[in-house]
Amino acid sequence: MAAGIWHEAYDDETGMTNLSAFLEHLDHAMRRLSRSPLTLAVLSTRADELMPRRPGRRTGRERSQLLEAAQRLRAAIRPGDVAARGGDVSFAVLCEDLRSYDHAIGVAVRLLDELDRPMVVHGEVTQLDARFGIAFPLADESGGRPLFDRSIEAMRAARSSPGQRFDVILGSATRDRDARTDEASVDGDRRHDHPRVADADR
């Protein structure tokens, strides 16, 4: 692959698909969905424990931690699924050819089990507190960005509830009442006026 094409599609630090390329994958998947009896889902997560202590500058250990998390995600997804780095410490997964909502939840639980394992890097143990947001496409939806945004909303709801590992949005997303609200403090119940499924124990 030419170096220019690589940089356009992949993240330099982790080798994962970058957000721009991920959204292109998602748009193509949404178009294919109209010809398939199956569905798809987008799963989003964030691991604040991977934030560098000095903004914008990671130590060797911090880079290794980030790479370890990325490798765990990529190793745990199904063949054909796409895992991407959505932000500095955020990740997204596109799961196609799902027979039901439960299959996406099963993928999320498997990914969480991988990320929950203590991470030992350079002799230091790090425990991630990852939560997943899961969103499914609407019947009349064509573009992928709103679906990705709903997965972020569901992830915020999961992060707002202690002990809750994931949150699922089954309907349309609502606009934040306060766009400046910190992600970790959003009240998930306040922000949803559509059906959702949450599970703290699976």
XYZ file of C-alpha atoms in Angstrom:
202
model
C 0.000 0.000 0.000
C 1.353 3.447 -0.925
C 2.393 5.554 2.070
C -0.092 8.320 1.207
C -3.019 5.915 1.052
C -1.933 4.324 4.344
C -1.935 7.678 6.145
C -5.353 8.503 4.723
C -6.967 5.314 6.012
C -5.025 4.218 9.091
C -3.998 5.648 12.434
C -0.223 6.047 12.779
C 0.013 5.121 16.479
C -2.152 1.995 16.503
C -2.410 0.836 12.888
C -6.189 0.815 13.268
C -8.576 2.250 10.716
C -8.965 5.988 11.362
C -12.305 7.693 11.900
C -12.627 9.099 8.395
C -12.074 5.690 6.788
C -14.349 4.056 9.378
C -17.218 6.374 8.438
C -16.661 5.508 4.774
C -16.861 1.808 5.652
C -20.051 2.550 7.572
C -21.637 4.442 4.673
C -20.929 1.523 2.330
C -22.322 -0.933 4.884
C -25.506 1.115 5.223
C -26.019 0.977 1.458
C -25.503 -2.785 1.419
C -27.984 -3.156 4.252
C -30.936 -2.391 1.966
C -30.182 -5.605 0.061
C -29.737 -7.844 3.107
C -32.135 -9.449 5.613
C -29.459 -8.966 8.289
C -28.627 -5.836 10.264
C -25.514 -4.063 11.517
C -24.410 -2.178 14.600
C -21.816 0.362 15.664
C -20.123 -0.087 19.031
C -18.208 2.778 20.654
C -16.024 2.898 23.743
C -13.584 5.186 25.512
C -10.740 4.400 27.944
C -9.690 7.453 29.934
C -6.931 5.414 31.579
C -5.058 5.635 28.242
C -4.895 9.434 28.318
C -1.258 10.657 28.382
C -0.206 12.381 31.576
C 1.239 15.194 29.479
C -1.328 16.348 26.891
C -0.364 15.419 23.358
C 2.857 13.658 24.377
C 2.903 9.972 25.307
C 5.749 8.211 27.052
C 6.982 4.885 25.711
C 4.914 3.057 28.315
C 1.798 5.049 27.463
C 2.239 4.302 23.759
C 2.597 0.620 24.576
C -0.605 0.705 26.645
C -2.507 2.327 23.783
C -1.159 -0.236 21.328
C -2.041 -3.114 23.667
C -5.660 -1.917 23.930
C -5.896 -1.553 20.148
C -4.457 -5.034 19.596
C -6.913 -6.565 22.050
C -9.836 -4.977 20.239
C -8.646 -6.071 16.821
C -7.966 -9.619 18.036
C -11.426 -9.970 19.589
C -13.636 -8.744 16.736
C -15.154 -11.141 14.228
C -13.643 -11.615 10.764
C -15.064 -8.876 8.552
C -15.775 -6.444 11.376
C -13.923 -3.116 11.353
C -12.258 -1.643 14.459
C -11.178 2.002 14.382
C -9.598 4.638 16.551
C -12.285 7.267 16.853
C -10.295 9.739 18.970
C -7.257 9.903 21.227
C -8.618 7.280 23.648
C -11.840 6.346 21.836
C -12.544 3.343 19.623
C -15.386 2.181 17.404
C -16.344 -1.171 15.890
C -18.594 -1.819 12.890
C -20.350 -5.188 13.051
C -22.138 -6.329 9.889
C -24.309 -9.358 9.093
C -26.000 -9.522 12.478
C -29.103 -11.680 12.820
C -30.367 -9.868 15.917
C -29.637 -7.207 18.505
C -28.360 -9.935 20.832
C -25.487 -10.750 18.493
C -24.169 -7.184 18.773
C -24.474 -7.350 22.549
C -22.511 -10.600 22.491
C -19.728 -8.893 20.535
C -19.665 -6.013 23.022
C -19.435 -8.382 25.987
C -16.560 -10.270 24.353
C -14.699 -7.014 23.704
C -15.310 -5.850 27.253
C -13.971 -9.123 28.633
C -10.786 -8.564 26.620
C -10.378 -4.954 27.742
C -11.196 -5.815 31.368
C -8.153 -8.064 31.700
C -5.403 -6.226 33.624
C -2.831 -4.731 31.280
C 0.792 -5.172 32.334
C 3.101 -2.864 30.391
C 6.691 -2.077 31.411
C 6.030 -3.671 34.796
C 3.033 -1.436 35.566
C -0.523 -2.768 35.845
C -3.361 -0.756 34.298
C -7.044 -1.635 34.630
C -9.301 -0.117 31.974
C -12.855 0.901 32.800
C -14.299 0.577 29.297
C -18.036 0.825 28.602
C -19.676 0.252 25.226
C -22.453 2.112 23.490
C -24.303 0.094 20.848
C -26.523 1.613 18.157
C -28.517 0.129 15.277
C -29.644 1.780 12.007
C -33.117 3.153 11.509
C -35.363 1.874 8.722
C -35.157 5.120 6.709
C -31.502 5.891 7.471
C -28.950 6.053 4.652
C -25.814 7.762 6.030
C -23.594 6.331 8.734
C -22.658 9.423 10.751
C -25.939 9.646 12.728
C -25.592 5.980 13.630
C -22.039 6.540 14.856
C -23.216 9.552 16.882
C -25.927 7.444 18.533
C -23.335 4.865 19.557
C -21.418 7.678 21.280
C -24.611 8.751 23.019
C -25.222 5.204 24.237
C -21.632 4.967 25.466
C -22.081 8.186 27.439
C -25.188 6.723 29.061
C -23.294 3.585 30.068
C -20.460 5.684 31.515
C -22.923 7.652 33.616
C -24.151 4.530 35.457
C -21.714 2.839 37.861
C -21.401 -0.864 37.140
C -23.130 -0.688 33.763
C -20.979 -2.245 31.045
C -22.978 -1.195 27.979
C -26.039 0.682 26.777
C -28.049 0.063 23.596
C -29.981 2.660 21.604
C -32.799 1.204 19.538
C -34.290 4.475 18.290
C -33.254 7.960 17.216
C -30.772 10.114 19.097
C -31.598 13.368 20.865
C -29.525 16.538 20.934
C -27.499 17.206 24.085
C -29.236 19.685 26.351
C -25.822 21.080 27.185
C -23.152 20.416 24.573
C -20.496 21.469 27.069
C -21.406 18.754 29.570
C -18.463 16.471 30.291
C -18.881 12.998 28.799
C -18.310 11.219 32.089
C -21.078 13.134 33.902
C -23.946 12.870 31.408
C -27.162 11.449 32.856
C -28.073 8.670 30.432
C -31.714 8.448 31.480
C -32.162 12.187 31.008
C -30.724 12.105 27.509
C -32.870 9.315 26.024
C -36.463 9.673 24.905
C -36.317 6.511 22.787
C -36.166 2.774 23.563
C -32.867 1.518 24.915
C -31.523 -1.565 26.612
C -28.962 -1.546 29.396
C -27.332 -4.395 31.284
C -25.032 -4.001 34.252
C -24.310 -7.642 34.896
C -23.529 -9.407 31.604
